[in-house]
Tab-separated table of C-alpha atoms in Angstrom:
chain	number	residue	atom	x	y	z
A	252	MET	CA	5.471	-6.132	-40.538
A	253	ARG	CA	3.602	-5.597	-37.330
A	254	ILE	CA	3.878	-2.440	-35.616
A	255	MET	CA	3.386	-2.758	-31.643
A	256	ILE	CA	1.866	0.389	-30.128
A	257	LYS	CA	2.733	0.593	-26.445
A	258	GLY	CA	0.356	1.842	-23.894
A	259	GLY	CA	-3.141	0.890	-22.671
A	260	VAL	CA	-4.344	0.845	-18.963
A	261	TRP	CA	-1.823	-0.200	-16.430
A	262	LYS	CA	-2.369	-3.534	-14.881
A	263	ASN	CA	-1.546	-4.458	-11.403
A	264	THR	CA	1.007	-6.852	-12.511
A	265	GLU	CA	2.664	-4.166	-14.590
A	266	ASP	CA	2.622	-1.769	-11.581
A	267	GLU	CA	4.344	-4.431	-9.400
A	268	ILE	CA	6.837	-5.125	-12.025
A	269	LEU	CA	7.607	-1.253	-12.472
A	270	LYS	CA	8.010	-0.926	-8.556
A	271	ALA	CA	10.546	-3.861	-8.386
A	272	ALA	CA	12.499	-2.501	-11.496
A	273	VAL	CA	12.744	0.932	-9.917
A	274	MET	CA	13.817	-0.644	-6.759
A	275	LYS	CA	16.618	-2.559	-8.502
A	276	TYR	CA	17.633	0.134	-11.099
A	277	GLY	CA	16.728	3.556	-9.574
A	278	LYS	CA	14.722	6.377	-10.926
A	279	HIS	CA	17.143	7.421	-13.838
A	280	GLN	CA	17.241	4.138	-15.771
A	281	TRP	CA	13.904	4.428	-17.510
A	282	ALA	CA	14.917	2.494	-20.698
A	283	ARG	CA	16.352	-0.397	-18.650
A	284	VAL	CA	13.108	-0.326	-16.301
A	285	SER	CA	10.829	-0.362	-19.371
A	286	SER	CA	12.546	-3.285	-20.977
A	287	PHE	CA	10.700	-5.399	-18.474
A	288	LEU	CA	7.413	-4.145	-19.581
A	289	VAL	CA	6.839	-4.797	-23.135
A	290	ARG	CA	3.630	-2.857	-23.389
A	291	LYS	CA	5.233	0.346	-21.853
A	292	SER	CA	7.824	2.787	-23.076
A	293	ALA	CA	10.607	4.462	-20.941
A	294	LYS	CA	8.453	7.750	-20.825
A	295	GLN	CA	5.311	6.000	-19.762
A	296	CYS	CA	7.320	4.113	-16.860
A	297	LYS	CA	8.745	7.357	-15.743
A	298	ALA	CA	5.288	9.094	-15.716
A	299	ARG	CA	3.609	6.282	-14.056
A	300	TRP	CA	6.146	6.345	-11.309
A	301	HIS	CA	6.267	9.953	-10.778
A	302	GLU	CA	2.404	10.710	-11.004
A	303	TRP	CA	1.240	7.596	-9.013
A	304	LEU	CA	3.470	4.806	-7.709
A	305	ASP	CA	6.246	6.804	-5.906
A	306	PRO	CA	5.869	6.267	-2.227
A	307	SER	CA	6.627	9.813	-1.481
A	308	ILE	CA	3.408	10.860	-3.308
A	309	LYS	CA	0.844	12.245	-0.681
A	310	LYS	CA	-2.439	10.573	-1.095
A	311	THR	CA	-4.322	11.879	1.848
A	312	ASP	CA	-7.371	14.160	1.568
A	313	TRP	CA	-6.453	17.626	0.738
A	314	THR	CA	-6.499	20.257	3.873
A	315	ARG	CA	-8.181	23.713	3.684
A	316	GLU	CA	-4.619	25.063	3.845
A	317	GLU	CA	-3.518	22.975	0.791
A	318	ASP	CA	-6.768	24.026	-1.006
A	319	GLU	CA	-6.003	27.694	-0.118
A	320	LYS	CA	-2.447	27.439	-1.291
A	321	LEU	CA	-3.543	25.781	-4.564
A	322	LEU	CA	-5.972	28.453	-5.416
A	323	HIS	CA	-3.549	31.263	-4.605
A	324	LEU	CA	-0.905	29.762	-6.802
A	325	ALA	CA	-3.236	28.893	-9.671
A	326	LYS	CA	-4.039	32.723	-9.763
A	327	LEU	CA	-0.287	33.606	-9.803
A	328	MET	CA	0.709	30.921	-12.268
A	329	PRO	CA	-2.241	29.679	-14.300
A	330	THR	CA	-1.728	26.208	-15.767
A	331	GLN	CA	1.756	25.805	-14.536
A	332	TRP	CA	0.839	22.706	-12.659
A	333	ARG	CA	4.459	21.227	-12.701
A	334	THR	CA	5.775	24.574	-11.022
A	335	ILE	CA	2.887	24.584	-8.542
A	336	ALA	CA	2.994	20.829	-7.616
A	337	PRO	CA	6.114	20.870	-5.538
A	338	ILE	CA	5.155	23.993	-3.787
A	339	VAL	CA	1.864	22.469	-2.604
A	340	GLY	CA	3.406	18.998	-2.075
A	341	ARG	CA	1.282	17.047	-4.578
A	342	THR	CA	1.785	15.797	-8.140
A	343	SER	CA	0.703	17.925	-11.057
A	344	THR	CA	-2.187	15.734	-11.937
A	345	GLN	CA	-3.387	15.856	-8.311
A	346	CYS	CA	-3.102	19.795	-8.300
A	347	LEU	CA	-4.963	19.923	-11.631
A	348	GLU	CA	-7.646	17.594	-10.607
A	349	ARG	CA	-8.200	19.316	-7.083
A	350	TYR	CA	-8.266	22.781	-8.838
A	351	GLU	CA	-10.902	21.603	-11.081
A	352	GLN	CA	-12.983	20.144	-8.163
A	353	LEU	CA	-12.628	23.340	-6.250
A	354	LEU	CA	-13.970	25.303	-9.359
A	355	ASP	CA	-16.895	22.832	-9.748
A	356	GLN	CA	-17.684	23.157	-6.075
A	357	ALA	CA	-17.763	27.089	-6.187
A	358	ALA	CA	-19.879	26.986	-9.368
A	359	ASN	CA	-22.223	24.532	-7.525
A	360	GLY	CA	-22.644	27.051	-4.494
A	361	GLY	CA	-19.570	25.921	-2.542
A	362	ALA	CA	-20.195	22.323	-1.617
A	363	SER	CA	-17.818	20.603	0.998
A	364	GLY	CA	-14.626	22.420	0.725
A	365	SER	CA	-11.899	20.070	1.940
A	366	GLY	CA	-11.653	16.224	2.040
A	367	GLY	CA	-11.374	15.681	-1.871
A	368	SER	CA	-9.565	12.939	-3.473
A	369	GLY	CA	-5.867	13.109	-3.798
């Protein structure tokens, strides 16, 4: 018996299939959506949508105000990225990655503050 392990890097075609399936079935039918993607589980489809493909995700450069808010919230709620994310208006992954960038910049003498990837 062969065991199929789902996963791997998302392909562009898989992203397009995921987008179409979400448009047809909505954001609460992940088992149905994942049935169109043999290499992906319902959990993987949900995560891909909420962390990358959802059109409401802000993908512009970070502003100074967003950076300041992120740093302030990270001090109040260390490692609680899922709580911080909606307050800042970004995904939890974006918040964590930006926070790490800001820490690296501070450690390297405060290189360019805003304009990081998002």
